Amino acid sequence: MSIDTHATMKLTKRLRRLRHGETLRALVRETRLAPDVFMLPLFVCEGEGVRREVSSMPGVFNLSVDEAVKEVRAAAGDGVRSVLLFGLPDHKDAVGSASYDPEAPVQSAVRAIKREVPGVLVATDVCLCEYTDHGHCGIIVDNEVVNDPTVDQLVRAAMSHAVAGADIIAPSDMMDGRVGAIRQALDERGFENTAIMAYAAKYWSVFYGPFREAADSAPKFGDRQSYQMDPANADEALREVAQDIEEGADIVMVKPALPYLDVLSRVKREFRYPTAAYQVSGEYAMIKAAARNGWIDERRAMMETLTSIRRAGADIIITYYAREAARAIS
Ligand code: PBG
């Protein structure tokens, strides 16, 4: 078979030239991941010596405080120096009062981690859904999640996290005005250096499914559409982010990550703020499930998705893959 090379001889630009060999590819690579980009979410439960795997999230565990400390130390060994804590209390009630119990799992874990692994930065998720018996992210009146009374509860939770020593408070409830209310309360109590990472553009997503198993936080009736964002909207995400920044957010977040890379990219470009993206439980579970079936290469899928999230504009990536990815990089 003869190949006519006449046309290609005139090529002056050969984009393939820089794709030859890993050293050259590394030299011209635009997006880099580093272990300190990652934040590892941890689910802290009551008890001692508890390390219970979440069935829909292989490699992710419910951890008692002592086990959480071990996990944080191991993560730091991998180069992951920040964690995001979720609480799994034994006691749930209508108003989520365990969320501001100073002896609850999150508050206890913050104190223990700060004491035992002081170099690690601790962020805490602030929401009521893990603490309410109905599983909604706020207080219910007449089958409605009511905004302002919920904000009062969130402020109590945030304050108790700050008192325990949290470095970053991360409200994930999507109530209006909670960032400003939390900022004001923190400042009044002398916590002006405690940062706020706002789940600013948080969508009503099916990809939180495995998390709700991990945190036992699925709503017992209805859904979260009256407070989480419609997946169809992107301009609205910019308004959410603008409002949270206005109210004092230090870091803004887009969540989930992969299905919302366009939103992430717009948020980063528009505001030039420290921007986090959350690769959520369902994104993680999908890769795990496909890999377990032998349908996808897990390591490459992990690195490709994380790189894409970074390329789209994330400064911080919250991911259950934090430790594995950190090890893969170094
Ligand atoms: C609490 C909260 C959720 C997630 C983070 N914070 C669940 C939800 O909103 O239903 C999801 C995280 C994940 O899926 O990994 N409101």
Short mmCIF file of C-alpha atoms and ligand atoms in Angstrom, two decimals:
data_model
loop_
_atom_site.label_atom_id
_atom_site.label_comp_id
_atom_site.label_asym_id
_atom_site.label_seq_id
_atom_site.Cartn_x
_atom_site.Cartn_y
_atom_site.Cartn_z
CA MET A 1 0.00 0.00 0.00
CA SER A 2 1.49 3.34 -0.94
CA ILE A 3 0.82 6.42 1.16
CA ASP A 4 0.77 9.80 -0.50
CA THR A 5 2.68 12.12 1.87
CA HIS A 6 2.52 15.16 -0.33
CA ALA A 7 -0.18 16.98 1.67
CA THR A 8 1.42 16.39 5.07
CA MET A 9 4.83 17.60 3.87
CA LYS A 10 3.47 21.15 3.92
CA LEU A 11 2.48 20.98 7.61
CA THR A 12 4.22 23.68 9.61
CA LYS A 13 2.44 22.96 12.86
CA ARG A 14 2.67 19.45 14.24
CA LEU A 15 0.87 19.32 17.58
CA ARG A 16 1.91 15.71 18.00
CA ARG A 17 5.56 16.80 18.27
CA LEU A 18 5.23 17.61 21.98
CA ARG A 19 3.48 14.35 22.76
CA HIS A 20 6.53 12.17 22.28
CA GLY A 21 7.91 10.78 25.49
CA GLU A 22 6.82 11.31 29.09
CA THR A 23 9.56 13.82 29.89
CA LEU A 24 8.45 16.13 27.11
CA ARG A 25 4.77 15.64 27.93
CA ALA A 26 5.50 16.52 31.57
CA LEU A 27 7.37 19.64 30.49
CA VAL A 28 4.38 21.06 28.63
CA ARG A 29 1.68 19.76 30.98
CA GLU A 30 -0.76 22.52 31.92
CA THR A 31 -2.51 21.02 34.92
CA ARG A 32 -0.80 19.45 37.88
CA LEU A 33 -2.17 17.73 40.92
CA ALA A 34 -0.40 17.79 44.24
CA PRO A 35 -1.31 16.05 47.51
CA ASP A 36 -2.01 19.34 49.26
CA VAL A 37 -4.80 20.12 46.80
CA PHE A 38 -6.86 17.31 48.30
CA MET A 39 -9.20 17.37 51.27
CA LEU A 40 -10.29 14.00 52.66
CA PRO A 41 -13.86 13.61 53.95
CA LEU A 42 -14.24 11.45 57.08
CA PHE A 43 -17.36 10.06 58.77
CA VAL A 44 -16.99 10.12 62.52
CA CYS A 45 -19.27 7.97 64.67
CA GLU A 46 -19.70 7.21 68.36
CA GLY A 47 -17.87 4.44 70.19
CA GLU A 48 -14.31 3.19 70.25
CA GLY A 49 -12.37 1.01 67.89
CA VAL A 50 -15.11 1.29 65.25
CA ARG A 51 -14.04 0.98 61.62
CA ARG A 52 -17.10 0.02 59.58
CA GLU A 53 -16.90 0.04 55.79
CA VAL A 54 -19.68 1.80 53.88
CA SER A 55 -20.98 -0.87 51.51
CA SER A 56 -21.60 1.47 48.56
CA MET A 57 -18.24 3.21 49.09
CA PRO A 58 -15.46 0.60 49.24
CA GLY A 59 -12.46 2.01 51.07
CA VAL A 60 -14.56 4.53 53.03
CA PHE A 61 -15.40 3.88 56.68
CA ASN A 62 -17.46 5.07 59.59
CA LEU A 63 -14.76 5.76 62.17
CA SER A 64 -14.93 6.33 65.90
CA VAL A 65 -12.82 9.24 67.14
CA ASP A 66 -9.78 7.07 67.97
CA GLU A 67 -9.90 5.45 64.52
CA ALA A 68 -10.43 8.82 62.84
CA VAL A 69 -7.23 10.08 64.46
CA LYS A 70 -5.37 7.05 63.05
CA GLU A 71 -6.83 7.71 59.62
CA VAL A 72 -5.79 11.37 59.74
CA ARG A 73 -2.27 10.41 60.75
CA ALA A 74 -2.07 7.93 57.88
CA ALA A 75 -3.46 10.50 55.45
CA ALA A 76 -0.84 13.02 56.59
CA GLY A 77 1.75 10.31 55.91
CA ASP A 78 0.43 10.17 52.34
CA GLY A 79 0.75 13.97 52.07
CA VAL A 80 -2.94 14.82 52.58
CA ARG A 81 -2.98 17.64 55.08
CA SER A 82 -6.62 18.62 55.31
CA VAL A 83 -9.76 16.73 56.25
CA LEU A 84 -13.48 17.44 56.26
CA LEU A 85 -15.45 15.91 59.14
CA PHE A 86 -19.03 14.63 59.10
CA GLY A 87 -20.75 13.47 62.26
CA LEU A 88 -22.85 10.37 62.84
CA PRO A 89 -24.55 10.84 66.18
CA ASP A 90 -26.50 8.11 67.95
CA HIS A 91 -29.10 10.63 69.03
CA LYS A 92 -31.30 12.26 66.38
CA ASP A 93 -34.26 14.53 66.98
CA ALA A 94 -36.54 16.94 65.11
CA VAL A 95 -34.23 19.95 65.47
CA GLY A 96 -30.84 18.25 65.17
CA SER A 97 -29.69 19.24 68.65
CA ALA A 98 -26.77 16.77 68.63
CA SER A 99 -25.17 19.02 65.99
CA TYR A 100 -24.07 21.43 68.72
CA ASP A 101 -23.36 18.92 71.48
CA PRO A 102 -19.75 19.59 72.56
CA GLU A 103 -19.27 15.86 73.22
CA ALA A 104 -20.67 14.72 69.84
CA PRO A 105 -18.40 12.88 67.38
CA VAL A 106 -17.34 15.88 65.26
CA GLN A 107 -16.48 18.14 68.20
CA SER A 108 -14.60 15.32 69.93
CA ALA A 109 -12.77 14.42 66.73
CA VAL A 110 -11.72 18.02 66.12
CA ARG A 111 -10.16 18.24 69.58
CA ALA A 112 -8.46 14.84 69.22
CA ILE A 113 -7.06 15.54 65.75
CA LYS A 114 -5.82 18.99 66.71
CA ARG A 115 -4.09 17.48 69.74
CA GLU A 116 -2.67 14.34 68.10
CA VAL A 117 -1.93 15.46 64.53
CA PRO A 118 -1.53 19.23 64.91
CA GLY A 119 -0.22 19.89 61.41
CA VAL A 120 -3.46 18.81 59.78
CA LEU A 121 -6.11 21.35 58.89
CA VAL A 122 -9.58 20.43 60.07
CA ALA A 123 -12.74 21.52 58.28
CA THR A 124 -16.18 20.58 59.60
CA ASP A 125 -19.37 20.11 57.64
CA VAL A 126 -22.21 22.11 59.15
CA CYS A 127 -25.68 20.78 58.33
CA LEU A 128 -28.61 19.27 60.18
CA CYS A 129 -29.41 16.28 57.96
CA GLU A 130 -27.13 13.88 59.83
CA TYR A 131 -28.72 15.03 63.10
CA THR A 132 -32.45 15.20 62.39
CA ASP A 133 -34.73 12.19 62.77
CA HIS A 134 -36.53 13.20 59.53
CA GLY A 135 -33.26 13.51 57.58
CA HIS A 136 -33.83 17.01 56.21
CA CYS A 137 -31.15 19.68 56.39
CA GLY A 138 -33.28 21.99 58.50
CA ILE A 139 -36.18 22.43 60.86
CA ILE A 140 -39.59 21.39 59.57
CA VAL A 141 -42.75 23.41 60.06
CA ASP A 142 -45.88 22.26 58.20
CA ASN A 143 -43.84 19.94 55.96
CA GLU A 144 -41.57 22.83 54.93
CA VAL A 145 -37.90 23.30 55.76
CA VAL A 146 -38.03 26.76 57.33
CA ASN A 147 -35.06 28.97 56.60
CA ASP A 148 -34.43 31.35 59.51
CA PRO A 149 -34.95 28.99 62.47
CA THR A 150 -32.66 26.55 60.67
CA VAL A 151 -29.98 29.22 60.36
CA ASP A 152 -30.11 29.72 64.15
CA GLN A 153 -29.40 26.01 64.63
CA LEU A 154 -26.59 26.07 62.07
CA VAL A 155 -24.97 28.97 63.89
CA ARG A 156 -25.02 26.94 67.12
CA ALA A 157 -23.42 23.98 65.35
CA ALA A 158 -20.79 26.16 63.68
CA MET A 159 -19.92 27.85 66.97
CA SER A 160 -19.46 24.52 68.73
CA HIS A 161 -17.12 23.38 65.95
CA ALA A 162 -15.11 26.60 66.25
CA VAL A 163 -14.91 26.26 70.03
CA ALA A 164 -13.63 22.68 69.56
CA GLY A 165 -10.86 24.10 67.36
CA ALA A 166 -12.02 23.69 63.75
CA ASP A 167 -9.94 25.68 61.26
CA ILE A 168 -12.66 25.87 58.60
CA ILE A 169 -16.44 25.81 58.97
CA ALA A 170 -18.22 24.39 55.93
CA PRO A 171 -21.99 24.96 55.84
CA SER A 172 -23.61 22.54 53.38
CA ASP A 173 -27.30 23.13 54.10
CA MET A 174 -28.14 25.68 51.37
CA MET A 175 -30.25 27.92 53.61
CA ASP A 176 -30.21 31.60 52.67
CA GLY A 177 -28.15 33.87 54.88
CA ARG A 178 -26.32 31.22 56.85
CA VAL A 179 -22.84 32.32 55.84
CA GLY A 180 -23.42 35.87 57.09
CA ALA A 181 -25.02 34.65 60.30
CA ILE A 182 -22.16 32.24 61.01
CA ARG A 183 -19.53 34.88 60.17
CA GLN A 184 -21.12 37.37 62.53
CA ALA A 185 -21.38 34.86 65.38
CA LEU A 186 -17.77 33.75 64.91
CA ASP A 187 -16.51 37.31 64.94
CA GLU A 188 -18.54 38.24 68.02
CA ARG A 189 -16.98 35.36 69.92
CA GLY A 190 -13.39 36.12 68.88
CA PHE A 191 -13.11 33.53 66.12
CA GLU A 192 -12.23 35.99 63.37
CA ASN A 193 -9.51 33.63 62.11
CA THR A 194 -11.86 30.70 61.66
CA ALA A 195 -12.50 30.47 57.92
CA ILE A 196 -15.74 29.66 56.13
CA MET A 197 -15.84 27.35 53.14
CA ALA A 198 -19.36 27.70 51.78
CA TYR A 199 -21.06 24.96 49.84
CA ALA A 200 -22.18 27.82 47.61
CA ALA A 201 -23.45 26.07 44.50
CA LYS A 202 -24.76 22.79 45.82
CA TYR A 203 -27.08 20.97 43.44
CA TRP A 204 -30.02 18.69 44.06
CA SER A 205 -28.05 15.68 42.87
CA VAL A 206 -28.64 11.95 42.67
CA PHE A 207 -24.92 11.48 43.21
CA TYR A 208 -25.20 11.95 46.99
CA GLY A 209 -26.87 8.53 47.31
CA PRO A 210 -23.95 6.56 48.81
CA PHE A 211 -23.19 9.41 51.24
CA ARG A 212 -26.67 9.12 52.66
CA GLU A 213 -25.98 5.48 53.40
CA ALA A 214 -22.68 6.45 55.02
CA ALA A 215 -24.25 9.23 57.10
CA ASP A 216 -27.71 7.69 57.50
CA SER A 217 -29.14 11.00 56.33
CA ALA A 218 -31.66 10.26 53.59
CA PRO A 219 -34.81 12.38 54.00
CA LYS A 220 -37.67 10.30 55.41
CA PHE A 221 -40.22 12.17 53.29
CA GLY A 222 -40.02 14.41 50.24
CA ASP A 223 -36.69 15.53 48.83
CA ARG A 224 -34.23 18.43 48.98
CA GLN A 225 -35.44 20.33 45.93
CA SER A 226 -36.75 23.27 47.98
CA TYR A 227 -33.23 24.14 49.12
CA GLN A 228 -30.64 22.51 46.83
CA MET A 229 -30.16 23.89 43.34
CA ASP A 230 -31.84 22.74 40.14
CA PRO A 231 -29.21 20.90 38.02
CA ALA A 232 -30.41 22.88 35.00
CA ASN A 233 -29.22 26.23 36.38
CA ALA A 234 -25.80 27.83 36.06
CA ASP A 235 -26.46 31.60 36.21
CA GLU A 236 -28.15 30.96 39.53
CA ALA A 237 -24.95 29.31 40.77
CA LEU A 238 -23.14 32.59 40.15
CA ARG A 239 -25.76 34.41 42.24
CA GLU A 240 -25.35 31.87 45.06
CA VAL A 241 -21.59 32.29 44.99
CA ALA A 242 -21.81 36.10 44.84
CA GLN A 243 -24.12 36.12 47.84
CA ASP A 244 -21.90 33.82 49.92
CA ILE A 245 -18.84 35.93 49.13
CA GLU A 246 -20.80 39.05 50.04
CA GLU A 247 -21.72 37.44 53.38
CA GLY A 248 -18.10 36.59 54.14
CA ALA A 249 -17.24 33.21 52.64
CA ASP A 250 -13.47 32.72 52.31
CA ILE A 251 -13.69 29.69 50.02
CA VAL A 252 -16.61 28.83 47.73
CA MET A 253 -17.56 25.36 46.59
CA VAL A 254 -19.26 23.73 43.65
CA LYS A 255 -20.79 20.34 44.31
CA PRO A 256 -20.90 17.71 42.77
CA ALA A 257 -17.79 18.14 40.63
CA LEU A 258 -17.70 16.19 37.38
CA PRO A 259 -21.28 16.84 36.16
CA TYR A 260 -20.82 20.57 36.96
CA LEU A 261 -17.40 21.38 35.48
CA ASP A 262 -18.96 24.19 33.43
CA VAL A 263 -20.27 25.78 36.63
CA LEU A 264 -16.90 25.32 38.34
CA SER A 265 -15.14 26.96 35.42
CA ARG A 266 -17.51 29.93 35.39
CA VAL A 267 -17.29 30.41 39.15
CA LYS A 268 -13.49 30.43 39.09
CA ARG A 269 -13.34 32.80 36.13
CA GLU A 270 -15.99 35.17 37.41
CA PHE A 271 -14.88 35.55 41.04
CA ARG A 272 -11.19 34.54 41.13
CA TYR A 273 -11.83 33.24 44.65
CA PRO A 274 -10.37 30.17 46.31
CA THR A 275 -12.66 27.54 44.82
CA ALA A 276 -13.33 24.02 45.99
CA ALA A 277 -15.02 21.21 44.10
CA TYR A 278 -16.48 18.15 45.79
CA GLN A 279 -16.11 14.83 43.97
CA VAL A 280 -19.08 13.33 45.78
CA SER A 281 -19.91 9.85 46.96
CA GLY A 282 -21.75 8.83 43.78
CA GLU A 283 -18.89 9.96 41.56
CA TYR A 284 -16.55 7.82 43.66
CA ALA A 285 -18.92 4.84 43.80
CA MET A 286 -19.39 4.81 40.01
CA ILE A 287 -15.67 4.52 39.39
CA LYS A 288 -15.32 1.88 42.11
CA ALA A 289 -18.22 -0.17 40.74
CA ALA A 290 -17.02 -0.08 37.15
CA ALA A 291 -13.48 -0.94 38.24
CA ARG A 292 -14.70 -3.88 40.32
CA ASN A 293 -16.46 -5.23 37.27
CA GLY A 294 -13.24 -4.92 35.30
CA TRP A 295 -14.89 -2.34 33.02
CA ILE A 296 -12.56 0.55 33.72
CA ASP A 297 -9.02 1.14 34.95
CA GLU A 298 -9.59 2.63 38.41
CA ARG A 299 -6.30 4.41 38.79
CA ARG A 300 -6.57 6.15 35.43
CA ALA A 301 -10.22 7.01 35.99
CA MET A 302 -9.31 8.52 39.36
CA MET A 303 -6.47 10.59 37.94
CA GLU A 304 -8.38 11.67 34.84
CA THR A 305 -11.41 12.88 36.79
CA LEU A 306 -9.30 14.66 39.41
CA THR A 307 -7.17 16.30 36.71
CA SER A 308 -10.31 17.45 34.89
CA ILE A 309 -11.73 18.97 38.07
CA ARG A 310 -8.46 20.81 38.63
CA ARG A 311 -8.27 21.92 34.98
CA ALA A 312 -11.79 23.34 35.19
CA GLY A 313 -10.68 25.64 38.01
CA ALA A 314 -10.65 23.89 41.38
CA ASP A 315 -8.00 25.04 43.84
CA ILE A 316 -9.17 22.47 46.35
CA ILE A 317 -10.60 19.03 45.55
CA ILE A 318 -12.61 17.27 48.20
CA THR A 319 -12.44 13.59 47.35
CA TYR A 320 -12.67 10.14 48.91
CA TYR A 321 -9.72 9.31 46.65
CA ALA A 322 -7.48 11.85 48.43
CA ARG A 323 -5.10 9.32 49.95
CA GLU A 324 -4.91 7.06 46.90
CA ALA A 325 -4.38 10.00 44.57
CA ALA A 326 -1.72 11.51 46.82
CA ARG A 327 0.13 8.21 46.81
CA ALA A 328 -0.24 7.89 43.05
CA ILE A 329 1.31 11.31 42.52
CA SER A 330 4.33 10.77 44.76
C1 PBG B 1 -25.02 17.33 54.01
C2 PBG B 1 -24.12 16.87 52.94
C3 PBG B 1 -24.35 15.94 51.92
C4 PBG B 1 -23.14 15.78 51.25
C5 PBG B 1 -22.23 16.63 51.85
N1 PBG B 1 -22.86 17.30 52.88
C6 PBG B 1 -25.57 15.15 51.59
C7 PBG B 1 -26.76 15.81 51.06
O1 PBG B 1 -26.83 17.01 50.84
O2 PBG B 1 -27.72 15.07 50.88
C8 PBG B 1 -22.88 14.84 50.11
C9 PBG B 1 -21.47 14.37 49.99
C10 PBG B 1 -21.30 13.18 49.10
O3 PBG B 1 -22.23 12.71 48.44
O4 PBG B 1 -20.17 12.68 49.04
N2 PBG B 1 -26.07 18.14 53.59
#
